[in-house]
Coordinates of C-alpha atoms in Angstrom, one line a residue:
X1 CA 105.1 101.3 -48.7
X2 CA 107.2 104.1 -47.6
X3 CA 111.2 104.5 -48.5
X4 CA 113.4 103.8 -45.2
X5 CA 116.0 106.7 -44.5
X6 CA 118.7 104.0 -45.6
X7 CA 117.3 103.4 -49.2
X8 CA 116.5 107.0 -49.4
X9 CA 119.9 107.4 -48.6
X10 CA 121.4 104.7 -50.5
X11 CA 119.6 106.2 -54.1
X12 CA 120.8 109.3 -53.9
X13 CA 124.4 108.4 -53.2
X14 CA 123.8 105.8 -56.0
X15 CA 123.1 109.0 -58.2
X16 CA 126.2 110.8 -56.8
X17 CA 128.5 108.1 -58.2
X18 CA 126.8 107.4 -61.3
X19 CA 126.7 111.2 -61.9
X20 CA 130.7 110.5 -61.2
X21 CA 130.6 108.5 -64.6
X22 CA 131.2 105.6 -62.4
X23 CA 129.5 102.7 -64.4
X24 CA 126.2 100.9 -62.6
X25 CA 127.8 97.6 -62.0
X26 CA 130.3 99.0 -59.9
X27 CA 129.1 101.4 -58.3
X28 CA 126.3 98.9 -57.3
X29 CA 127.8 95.4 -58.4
X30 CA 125.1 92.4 -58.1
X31 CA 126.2 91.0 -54.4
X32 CA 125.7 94.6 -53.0
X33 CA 122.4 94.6 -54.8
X34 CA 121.6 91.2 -53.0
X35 CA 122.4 92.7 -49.4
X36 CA 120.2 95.7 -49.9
X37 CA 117.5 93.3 -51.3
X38 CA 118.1 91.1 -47.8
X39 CA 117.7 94.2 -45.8
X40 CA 121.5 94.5 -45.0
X41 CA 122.0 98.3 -44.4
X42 CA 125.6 98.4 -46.0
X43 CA 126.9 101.6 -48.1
X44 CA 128.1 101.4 -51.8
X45 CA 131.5 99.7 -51.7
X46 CA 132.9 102.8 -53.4
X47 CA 131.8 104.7 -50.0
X48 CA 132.4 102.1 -47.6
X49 CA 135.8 101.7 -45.5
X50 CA 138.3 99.4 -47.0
X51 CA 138.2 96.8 -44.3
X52 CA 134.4 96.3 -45.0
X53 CA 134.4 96.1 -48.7
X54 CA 137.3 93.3 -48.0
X55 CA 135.3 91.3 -45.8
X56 CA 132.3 91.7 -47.6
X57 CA 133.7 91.1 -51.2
X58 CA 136.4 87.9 -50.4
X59 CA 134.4 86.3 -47.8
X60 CA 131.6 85.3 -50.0
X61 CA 134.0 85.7 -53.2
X62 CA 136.4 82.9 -50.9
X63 CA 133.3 80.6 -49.8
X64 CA 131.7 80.6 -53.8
X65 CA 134.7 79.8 -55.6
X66 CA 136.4 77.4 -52.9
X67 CA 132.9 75.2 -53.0
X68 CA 133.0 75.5 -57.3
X69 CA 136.1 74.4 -56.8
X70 CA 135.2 71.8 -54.6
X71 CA 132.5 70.7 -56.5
X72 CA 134.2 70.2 -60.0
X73 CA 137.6 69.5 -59.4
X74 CA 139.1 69.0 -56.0
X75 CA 136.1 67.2 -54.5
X76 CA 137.1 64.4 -57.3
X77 CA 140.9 64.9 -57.1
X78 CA 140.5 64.0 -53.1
X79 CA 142.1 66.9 -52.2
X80 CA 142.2 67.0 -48.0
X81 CA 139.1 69.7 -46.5
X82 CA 142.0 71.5 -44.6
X83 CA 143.7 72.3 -48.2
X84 CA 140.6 73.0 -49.6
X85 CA 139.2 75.5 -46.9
X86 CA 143.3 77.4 -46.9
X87 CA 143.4 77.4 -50.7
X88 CA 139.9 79.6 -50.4
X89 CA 140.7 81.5 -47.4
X90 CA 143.6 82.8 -49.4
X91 CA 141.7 83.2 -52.0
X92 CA 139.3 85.3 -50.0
X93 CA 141.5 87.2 -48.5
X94 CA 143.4 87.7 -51.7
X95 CA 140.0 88.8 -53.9
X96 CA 139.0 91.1 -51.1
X97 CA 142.3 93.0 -50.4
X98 CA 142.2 93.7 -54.4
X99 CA 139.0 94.9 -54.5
X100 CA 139.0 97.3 -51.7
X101 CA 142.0 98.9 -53.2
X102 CA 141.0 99.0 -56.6
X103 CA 137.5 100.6 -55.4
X104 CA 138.7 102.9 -53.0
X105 CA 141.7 104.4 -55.5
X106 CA 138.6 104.8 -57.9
X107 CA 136.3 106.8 -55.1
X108 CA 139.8 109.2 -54.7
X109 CA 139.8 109.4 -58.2
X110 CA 136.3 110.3 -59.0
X111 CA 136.1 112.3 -55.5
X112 CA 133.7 110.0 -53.8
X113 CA 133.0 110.5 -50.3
X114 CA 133.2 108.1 -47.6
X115 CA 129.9 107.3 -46.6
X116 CA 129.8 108.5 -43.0
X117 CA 130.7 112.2 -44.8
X118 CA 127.7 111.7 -46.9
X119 CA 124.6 113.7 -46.4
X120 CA 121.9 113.7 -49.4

C-alpha cells in the first residue's frame, strides 16, 4: 500500500517537531492520532491555525466530559438537558481556547511553522 502525499507529509513534519524537542504526545496527542487513523487530513495541532485546534480539541473535549458528566453525576442529580448541554459548551469552548493558545505560544517558541508554510 503506497503512502498518500498527506501522511508522507504528516511524518515528516511529525519529525520536524519532535526534532524541536517537542515531546510525542503533543506534538501528536491521541485524538489527532485518531483522526489521521479515520482518514481526516488535519495538520499537527502545533501547525494548525488556532481556530482549528479550538474546534477540534473543545468540541469533542465539550461533548466527552459533558456526557461523563452526565452519566455519573448530573444524569442522577436531575440536572435540566439545557444546563447540561451550556455547562459543556462552556466547557468546550473554554478547553479549546486554552489549548490553541498554549500550543500555538509553544510552535513560536520552538519555531514551528504553520502548516500551509511547510514543505518537506
Amino acid at each position: 500500500m503506497t503512502e498518500s502525499p498527506f501522511d508522507a507529509r504528516l511524518q515528516h513534519a511529525l519529525a520536524l517537531i519532535e526534532a524541536k524537542g517537542v515531546r510525542r504526545s503533543t506534538a501528536a496527542p491521541p485524538i489527532y492520532r485518531l483522526f489521521w487513523r479515520l482518514g481526516w487530513q488535519v495538520p499537527p495541532p502545533l501547525m494548525a491555525g488556532f481556530f482549528s485546534v479550538a474546534l477540534l480539541m473543545g468540541s469533542f473535549f465539550g461533548v466527552f466530559w459533558g456526557l461523563a458528566m452526565w452519566l455519573l453525576m448530573w444524569g442522577r442529580a436531575g440536572m435540566p438537558v439545557s444546563m447540561v448541554a451550556a455547562i459543556a459548551l462552556l466547557a468546550g469552548v473554554s478547553f479549546g481556547l486554552v489549548m490553541a493558545a498554549i500550543l500555538r505560544a509553544q510552535a513560536r517558541n520552538k519555531g514551528i511553522p504553520a502548516w500551509k508554510d511547510f514543505a518537506p
